[in-house]
XYZ file of C-alpha atoms in Angstrom:
555
model
C -20.594 -2.392 -22.820
C -21.147 0.647 -20.600
C -21.088 -0.085 -16.894
C -22.912 2.151 -14.447
C -24.821 1.588 -11.270
C -26.569 3.230 -8.393
C -23.278 3.680 -6.561
C -21.706 5.563 -9.465
C -24.791 7.680 -10.064
C -25.174 8.535 -6.387
C -21.512 9.375 -6.060
C -21.658 11.628 -9.106
C -24.564 13.600 -7.626
C -22.750 13.908 -4.300
C -19.593 15.189 -5.947
C -21.384 17.739 -8.126
C -23.020 19.183 -5.040
C -19.649 19.404 -3.294
C -17.873 21.325 -6.049
C -16.953 24.925 -5.214
C -18.924 27.770 -6.815
C -17.537 30.111 -9.403
C -16.072 27.568 -11.807
C -15.087 28.932 -15.218
C -17.872 28.745 -17.784
C -17.340 26.434 -20.739
C -18.690 23.473 -22.640
C -17.440 21.034 -19.984
C -17.282 21.164 -16.209
C -14.304 20.367 -14.018
C -14.965 17.280 -11.932
C -13.730 17.033 -8.368
C -12.727 14.063 -6.221
C -14.221 12.515 -3.087
C -12.440 10.052 -0.810
C -14.633 6.946 -0.523
C -12.156 4.989 1.615
C -14.123 5.777 4.826
C -17.059 3.778 3.393
C -14.940 0.641 3.828
C -13.287 -0.820 6.893
C -9.648 -0.427 5.902
C -7.167 -1.079 8.683
C -4.119 -0.412 6.494
C -1.942 2.592 7.191
C 1.506 3.016 5.711
C 3.989 2.463 8.535
C 7.584 3.601 8.097
C 8.601 2.806 11.692
C 9.305 6.393 12.612
C 10.104 6.628 16.327
C 12.492 9.584 16.349
C 15.549 7.834 14.915
C 15.641 8.678 11.226
C 16.725 5.895 8.887
C 17.490 6.770 5.276
C 14.667 4.759 3.532
C 11.831 5.853 5.837
C 10.416 8.564 3.544
C 9.835 5.911 0.838
C 6.818 3.957 2.084
C 3.415 3.102 0.644
C 3.464 1.778 -2.911
C 0.110 1.315 -4.705
C -1.212 -1.046 -7.374
C -4.627 -0.878 -9.064
C -5.478 -4.132 -10.850
C -8.217 -6.748 -11.172
C -6.598 -9.687 -9.389
C -9.646 -11.989 -9.548
C -10.899 -11.061 -13.050
C -14.387 -10.127 -11.868
C -14.445 -6.858 -13.832
C -13.904 -4.653 -10.765
C -10.530 -3.127 -9.994
C -8.866 -4.021 -6.710
C -6.081 -2.271 -4.763
C -2.796 -3.446 -3.267
C -0.532 -1.505 -0.887
C 3.043 -2.171 0.186
C 4.226 -1.345 3.686
C 7.313 -0.811 5.787
C 8.969 -2.835 8.537
C 10.177 -2.309 12.066
C 13.597 -0.682 12.259
C 16.362 -1.538 12.902
C 15.164 -5.179 12.829
C 13.938 -4.751 9.232
C 11.093 -7.186 9.934
C 7.320 -7.030 9.639
C 6.828 -7.741 13.335
C 3.045 -7.370 13.331
C -0.067 -6.521 11.317
C 0.675 -2.781 11.354
C 3.551 -3.488 8.933
C 1.770 -5.970 6.683
C 1.130 -5.308 3.018
C -2.557 -5.102 2.083
C -4.868 -6.385 -0.674
C -8.338 -4.840 -0.969
C -10.983 -6.599 -3.053
C -13.702 -4.380 -4.491
C -17.253 -5.450 -3.665
C -20.289 -5.060 -5.892
C -21.439 -1.953 -3.999
C -18.127 -0.139 -4.512
C -16.760 -0.750 -1.022
C -13.492 -2.605 -0.416
C -12.791 -5.704 1.655
C -9.413 -6.642 3.114
C -8.533 -10.102 1.724
C -4.797 -9.949 2.439
C -4.659 -12.989 4.718
C -6.732 -15.160 2.379
C -4.607 -14.128 -0.598
C -1.316 -14.795 1.212
C 0.073 -11.328 0.528
C 0.777 -9.948 4.010
C 4.503 -10.481 3.443
C 5.259 -11.461 7.025
C 8.709 -12.741 6.053
C 9.624 -9.764 3.917
C 11.448 -6.657 5.034
C 10.670 -3.014 4.290
C 8.743 -2.969 1.000
C 8.692 -0.099 -1.473
C 7.450 -0.503 -5.048
C 4.965 -2.961 -6.559
C 4.924 -4.009 -10.224
C 1.874 -5.711 -11.767
C 2.206 -8.021 -14.771
C 1.009 -11.392 -16.075
C 4.480 -12.864 -16.545
C 3.266 -16.378 -17.460
C 0.359 -15.312 -19.723
C -2.201 -17.352 -17.780
C -4.712 -14.506 -17.648
C -4.101 -13.563 -14.006
C -1.980 -10.609 -12.885
C 1.098 -11.381 -10.791
C 3.021 -9.099 -8.400
C 6.668 -8.213 -7.909
C 7.597 -6.356 -4.716
C 10.747 -4.287 -4.184
C 12.370 -3.801 -0.840
C 15.262 -3.321 1.513
C 16.242 -6.891 2.092
C 14.865 -9.311 -0.439
C 12.553 -8.641 -3.355
C 9.611 -10.984 -3.914
C 7.697 -12.448 -6.862
C 4.124 -13.561 -6.163
C 2.341 -15.808 -8.651
C -1.430 -15.347 -8.937
C -2.960 -18.813 -8.620
C -6.284 -17.789 -10.169
C -8.296 -18.788 -7.105
C -7.880 -15.643 -5.027
C -4.511 -16.695 -3.615
C -0.880 -15.932 -4.419
C 2.279 -18.007 -3.973
C 5.753 -16.632 -3.280
C 7.831 -18.140 -6.114
C 10.851 -15.875 -5.769
C 13.430 -18.528 -5.029
C 12.240 -20.956 -7.690
C 12.011 -18.253 -10.399
C 15.567 -16.948 -10.150
C 14.288 -13.387 -10.107
C 15.026 -12.527 -6.492
C 18.779 -12.464 -6.704
C 20.572 -9.147 -6.364
C 23.810 -7.959 -4.755
C 23.619 -8.184 -0.968
C 21.904 -5.305 0.839
C 20.742 -3.578 -2.350
C 17.859 -1.213 -1.756
C 15.359 -1.717 -4.621
C 12.735 1.029 -4.976
C 10.621 0.326 -8.073
C 10.111 -2.184 -10.882
C 8.268 -2.466 -14.190
C 7.230 -5.359 -16.420
C 7.766 -5.034 -20.180
C 8.705 -7.261 -23.114
C 12.074 -5.846 -24.135
C 12.787 -8.493 -26.816
C 9.209 -8.765 -28.145
C 9.103 -12.547 -27.651
C 5.656 -12.541 -26.011
C 6.964 -12.948 -22.441
C 7.177 -10.100 -19.947
C 10.627 -9.253 -18.636
C 11.374 -7.135 -15.557
C 13.468 -4.046 -14.883
C 14.226 -3.026 -11.278
C 15.409 0.452 -10.282
C 17.970 0.098 -7.506
C 19.041 2.966 -5.281
C 22.069 2.059 -3.174
C 23.607 -0.466 -0.788
C 22.077 -0.064 2.659
C 21.355 -1.833 5.934
C 20.152 -0.445 9.279
C 23.610 -1.189 10.624
C 25.365 0.852 7.915
C 22.806 3.661 7.961
C 24.529 7.051 8.115
C 23.100 9.066 10.982
C 22.802 12.822 10.490
C 21.888 14.943 13.514
C 22.087 18.365 15.082
C 21.411 19.551 18.618
C 17.740 19.712 17.592
C 17.612 16.051 16.600
C 18.012 13.761 13.599
C 17.492 14.717 9.994
C 17.530 12.605 6.842
C 20.990 12.543 5.290
C 21.487 13.757 1.749
C 21.362 10.977 -0.872
C 24.791 12.159 -1.977
C 26.163 10.337 1.075
C 25.222 7.015 -0.548
C 26.746 5.436 -3.643
C 24.936 4.616 -6.874
C 24.341 1.030 -7.993
C 23.260 -0.569 -11.299
C 19.606 -1.110 -12.101
C 18.829 -4.743 -12.898
C 17.191 -6.434 -15.890
C 15.689 -9.933 -15.781
C 14.887 -11.880 -18.952
C 11.809 -14.114 -18.910
C 12.856 -17.585 -20.087
C 9.352 -19.030 -19.873
C 8.003 -21.715 -17.543
C 8.378 -19.350 -14.575
C 12.136 -18.948 -14.961
C 14.181 -15.757 -15.254
C 17.812 -14.940 -15.992
C 19.659 -11.879 -14.699
C 20.959 -10.152 -17.864
C 22.030 -6.901 -16.200
C 25.603 -7.047 -17.445
C 24.868 -8.636 -20.813
C 22.187 -6.055 -21.627
C 24.270 -2.988 -20.785
C 22.283 -1.975 -17.710
C 25.222 -2.811 -15.465
C 27.404 -0.124 -17.051
C 25.149 2.767 -15.949
C 24.595 2.891 -12.170
C 22.074 5.265 -10.662
C 19.901 5.966 -7.636
C 16.689 4.718 -9.130
C 13.209 5.932 -8.279
C 10.398 6.037 -10.873
C 10.435 3.892 -14.047
C 8.649 4.694 -17.307
C 8.398 2.282 -20.226
C 7.694 3.538 -23.766
C 8.934 3.352 -27.350
C 10.541 6.778 -27.292
C 12.070 6.610 -30.791
C 9.062 4.871 -32.380
C 11.052 1.931 -33.765
C 8.738 -0.762 -32.392
C 10.954 -1.669 -29.415
C 10.365 -0.551 -25.810
C 12.845 1.749 -24.084
C 13.302 2.567 -20.380
C 13.469 5.921 -18.566
C 14.572 5.855 -14.913
C 14.387 8.909 -12.655
C 17.532 8.978 -10.496
C 17.828 10.869 -7.211
C 20.668 13.475 -7.177
C 22.476 11.817 -10.104
C 21.699 12.070 -13.852
C 18.501 10.400 -15.051
C 18.867 7.340 -17.275
C 17.383 6.632 -20.702
C 18.038 3.111 -21.952
C 17.393 2.882 -25.708
C 16.634 -0.622 -26.979
C 19.143 -1.863 -29.563
C 16.771 -4.668 -30.714
C 19.389 -7.350 -29.985
C 18.828 -7.848 -26.254
C 21.006 -4.922 -25.267
C 20.504 -1.225 -24.485
C 22.465 2.006 -24.899
C 22.202 4.543 -22.088
C 21.449 7.823 -23.903
C 20.264 10.136 -21.118
C 22.807 12.869 -21.759
C 22.643 12.622 -25.543
C 18.846 12.743 -25.586
C 18.593 15.642 -23.116
C 16.914 13.887 -20.163
C 19.880 13.473 -17.786
C 19.954 17.007 -16.334
C 17.788 20.098 -16.052
C 18.470 23.242 -18.068
C 21.112 24.339 -15.549
C 23.038 21.089 -16.074
C 22.009 19.964 -12.590
C 20.746 16.583 -11.406
C 17.776 17.083 -9.098
C 15.982 14.853 -6.657
C 14.042 13.117 -9.407
C 11.202 11.113 -7.853
C 8.319 9.575 -9.790
C 7.972 9.585 -13.568
C 5.451 8.902 -16.300
C 5.703 8.716 -20.079
C 2.738 9.656 -22.272
C 2.073 11.892 -25.277
C 0.791 15.072 -23.605
C 0.586 17.186 -26.774
C -0.880 14.530 -29.126
C 1.874 14.817 -31.727
C 2.477 11.058 -31.881
C 5.688 11.097 -29.817
C 5.868 9.943 -26.190
C 6.926 12.621 -23.709
C 8.286 12.310 -20.142
C 7.396 13.927 -16.834
C 9.207 13.629 -13.513
C 8.745 15.600 -10.308
C 11.247 16.921 -7.788
C 11.528 18.476 -4.362
C 10.297 22.009 -3.692
C 12.363 24.674 -5.410
C 13.764 22.251 -7.984
C 12.663 21.992 -11.604
C 9.875 19.509 -12.234
C 10.795 18.088 -15.616
C 8.340 18.109 -18.513
C 10.345 16.695 -21.418
C 8.873 17.124 -24.906
C 9.926 14.431 -27.383
C 11.326 15.705 -30.682
C 12.120 12.297 -32.177
C 15.635 11.598 -30.946
C 15.966 14.502 -28.519
C 13.903 15.915 -25.645
C 13.305 19.600 -24.936
C 12.881 20.684 -21.317
C 9.435 22.246 -21.655
C 8.876 23.131 -17.987
C 9.209 26.906 -18.426
C 7.175 27.274 -21.612
C 4.365 25.101 -20.243
C 4.185 26.907 -16.863
C 5.122 23.700 -14.996
C 8.220 25.246 -13.405
C 6.250 28.117 -11.874
C 3.270 25.994 -10.772
C 5.356 23.280 -9.132
C 7.937 25.408 -7.330
C 6.335 25.258 -3.815
C 5.775 21.490 -3.842
C 7.812 18.367 -3.141
C 6.421 15.754 -5.522
C 6.698 11.975 -5.262
C 4.357 9.891 -7.385
C 2.682 11.336 -10.475
C 0.967 10.557 -13.726
C -0.379 11.882 -16.997
C -4.154 11.465 -16.566
C -6.974 12.982 -18.598
C -9.077 13.598 -15.498
C -11.790 15.607 -17.292
C -11.952 13.546 -20.528
C -11.219 16.490 -22.807
C -8.592 14.576 -24.812
C -5.589 16.308 -23.226
C -3.523 14.463 -20.603
C -3.197 16.449 -17.387
C -0.509 16.061 -14.701
C -1.244 14.794 -11.190
C 1.368 14.781 -8.414
C 1.231 13.388 -4.869
C 3.107 15.833 -2.649
C 4.689 16.183 0.778
C 8.071 17.129 2.124
C 10.668 14.546 3.113
C 10.631 15.645 6.739
C 8.318 17.599 9.104
C 10.713 20.550 9.025
C 8.157 23.363 9.359
C 4.456 24.177 9.051
C 4.664 23.960 5.252
C 6.047 20.404 5.232
C 2.705 18.586 4.944
C 1.326 19.411 1.509
C -1.734 18.767 -0.611
C -1.619 17.065 -3.988
C -1.677 19.033 -7.223
C -3.498 18.701 -10.522
C -2.223 20.719 -13.468
C -4.753 20.884 -16.297
C -3.475 20.613 -19.856
C -4.544 23.523 -22.075
C -4.461 22.409 -25.725
C -1.146 20.578 -25.313
C 0.726 23.852 -24.865
C 0.523 24.945 -21.238
C -0.890 23.950 -17.857
C -2.998 25.651 -15.197
C -3.296 24.656 -11.534
C -6.854 23.482 -10.816
C -6.033 21.772 -7.493
C -8.188 24.167 -5.442
C -11.256 23.112 -7.461
C -10.820 19.378 -6.811
C -12.551 19.315 -3.407
C -11.486 19.104 0.228
C -10.556 15.408 0.083
C -8.135 16.043 -2.749
C -6.618 18.921 -0.781
C -5.952 16.940 2.408
C -2.449 17.814 3.537
C 0.053 15.155 4.485
C 3.184 13.373 3.375
C 1.785 11.766 0.240
C 3.849 9.060 -1.459
C 2.566 6.313 -3.800
C -0.287 6.858 -6.255
C -1.958 4.910 -9.033
C -4.784 5.531 -11.490
C -7.722 3.558 -12.820
C -11.467 3.723 -13.425
C -12.508 2.067 -10.173
C -16.271 2.386 -10.637
C -16.289 1.856 -14.421
C -17.950 5.151 -15.247
C -15.444 6.263 -17.881
C -13.395 8.642 -15.708
C -10.068 8.039 -14.012
C -9.864 7.768 -10.240
C -6.812 8.076 -7.971
C -5.531 6.004 -5.049
C -2.814 7.650 -2.951
C -0.951 6.800 0.256
C 0.358 9.142 2.939
C 3.061 8.344 5.480
C 1.568 6.838 8.650
C -1.996 7.624 7.569
C -4.861 5.808 5.906
C -4.880 5.841 2.093
C -7.336 7.881 0.068
C -9.489 6.379 -2.669
C -10.351 9.486 -4.660
C -13.336 8.950 -6.921
C -13.716 11.240 -9.911
C -17.025 13.110 -10.123
C -17.296 12.142 -13.806
C -19.592 15.119 -14.432
C -17.500 16.871 -17.084
C -19.980 16.162 -19.859
C -17.223 14.821 -22.085
C -17.162 11.494 -23.918
C -14.625 8.705 -23.476
C -13.411 5.270 -24.562
C -11.605 2.589 -22.539
C -9.761 -0.247 -24.299
C -8.814 -3.600 -22.813
C -6.145 -5.058 -25.095
C -5.375 -8.778 -24.974
C -2.192 -9.993 -26.600
C -1.779 -13.428 -28.185
C 1.415 -13.309 -30.189
C 2.388 -10.385 -27.970
C 2.440 -10.795 -24.192
C -1.111 -11.108 -22.895
C -0.935 -7.773 -21.033
C 0.042 -6.078 -24.333
C 2.357 -3.685 -22.471
C 3.742 -1.262 -25.041
C 0.912 -1.628 -27.554
C 0.342 1.772 -29.200
C -3.087 3.156 -30.043
C -3.884 5.951 -32.464
C -7.469 7.196 -32.240
C -9.003 9.423 -34.896
C -12.363 10.987 -34.162
C -15.069 11.415 -36.783
C -14.062 15.079 -37.115
C -10.402 14.193 -37.706
C -8.912 14.923 -34.269
C -6.042 12.510 -33.527
C -5.211 11.192 -30.037
C -2.472 8.812 -28.883
C -1.946 6.472 -25.929
C -0.257 3.164 -25.147
C -0.509 0.295 -22.681
C 1.592 1.188 -19.641
C 1.265 -0.146 -16.092
C 4.281 1.309 -14.275
C 3.343 4.764 -13.005
C 4.792 7.505 -10.837
C 6.687 6.332 -7.774
C 6.561 2.758 -6.417
C 3.203 2.163 -8.111
C 1.262 0.378 -10.881
C -1.890 1.596 -12.603
C -4.806 -0.057 -14.412
C -3.543 -1.565 -17.678
C -6.600 -0.486 -19.670
C -6.048 2.337 -22.167
C -8.168 5.408 -21.456
C -9.133 8.100 -23.940
C -11.031 11.281 -23.185
C -12.872 12.494 -26.290
C -14.145 15.920 -25.300
C -17.417 16.738 -27.051
C -16.803 14.173 -29.796
C -19.229 11.259 -29.668
C -18.036 9.357 -32.737
C -14.711 7.633 -33.428
C -13.714 7.268 -37.056
C -10.897 4.773 -36.569
C -8.573 3.018 -34.147
C -5.120 1.825 -35.152
C -3.348 -0.565 -32.783
C 0.320 -1.405 -33.184
C 0.944 -4.498 -31.115
C 4.411 -5.292 -29.692
C 4.582 -8.264 -32.082
C 4.508 -5.842 -35.034
C 0.935 -6.681 -36.003
C -1.106 -3.617 -36.983
C -4.864 -3.758 -36.432
C -7.471 -1.246 -37.592
C -11.073 -0.739 -36.455
C -13.592 1.634 -38.004
C -16.626 3.512 -36.704
C -16.233 2.678 -33.016
C -18.866 3.934 -30.590
C -17.812 6.222 -27.759
C -18.646 5.850 -24.044
C -17.906 2.143 -23.816
C -15.420 -0.408 -22.518
C -14.085 -2.307 -25.519
C -12.085 -5.526 -25.369
C -9.811 -6.066 -28.385
C -7.906 -9.275 -29.044
C -4.689 -9.260 -31.030
C -5.101 -10.928 -34.431
C -3.185 -14.123 -35.011
C -1.263 -12.660 -37.959
C -0.589 -9.372 -39.738
């Protein structure tokens, strides 16, 4: 079915009128983005408790999740928030987490209190991971933080219950600072497991204070020690076991930020990339027996081309050049190399120079990011939410960037054409992606430190065709995370994507699989490789529709 309404049509007309003149001629137009958050009464602002004293975790605030929590067909939005320092408590509503339910007219309503997701008893929250861990058809939430982490079960009636203690998933070494998490089925048993990227051991009392005569500044991460990331195995019936040591994760500590899940060696088993801050990045290759080998150095993802470990922030893993192999992107601080890693099968090439990414990204400090085909031309572009760590000078607040993919070979910066709302300067942090108004084009939700979030709606006026798949696992986990899709158009063009929810930095995106098709209006075939190993084929699929596909019961 193709969903469209007066809101979408009106928005499209508004956006087209707002686009700057002088766009390059071509068969398709570049859409821009408009922030529709002001149309709703949203009280939420990310609050990192900045009062002059600078605590180490403050720059990491404002995770985002885009998901349909009530299964009404409209995507909703969840935000994490900070806590008062040094108490490390959510002492009032300004620190509460936030759930926004999308209304029929495209506005958003704050239903946090009704849902039970304010997190009054939690500390400073960072990342949010979305996943249906019990396969009941309703998406659950895992929140990372300084203090305790939290698992919220979706009750299916608009409310959530904190089941952390009963599940066994909340345990971690005392005072561990957990930044991000991702659900995935690492043993392909049909139950989602959880990986958590941990950063260091920290409390307000042990915070290292760095200052000059001009005031505080944020200490270098090198002052803090690395800790192991953690892996939790889903035992079923709401129970989890910590298998960090048994799985091999415990042997490779890091300072974890973004997490990307994909089958990097195409063996049918999901692997894990973790962007680490100031220490080598990690690549955990699945050994198919419940354990992993850390292969970051061997596979060429640990360092940049100068054998340096940068301030790796958010990450995403998608096939940007449509060669059938999943690539990796991670961003960095200004002046450092933003890493575009091209997958060669069992080795990655740093493709930042050849693709123009190094040059384009040099002025920006990137946090969250994602491969998104914003103009539906069939090539995945790169979005980054930007902003310096600290208000050091007039260039510290930054606007976001969008680098357009040119035939899978290079990128051009089209940020200036995306409209004034896209170019709002600030200290952007979390971001997530999804088709919020169901018009076939991807939208962006992004937070900024101590400001209101932006809900950036895509103009959807490119003139290109598209397809959005909602995959439902049966033998595989219901969310079908890791399912791989090969799309062949009627003319023979081949495109690839997979089900992935974890995105960028501290965030989770819509689980539906999006394909831009360019000028092609007919799809010759779809091939779906489910995590269970089942291969499913569909022929002669119509474009410009949302298509639900259930996993077959057998091969």
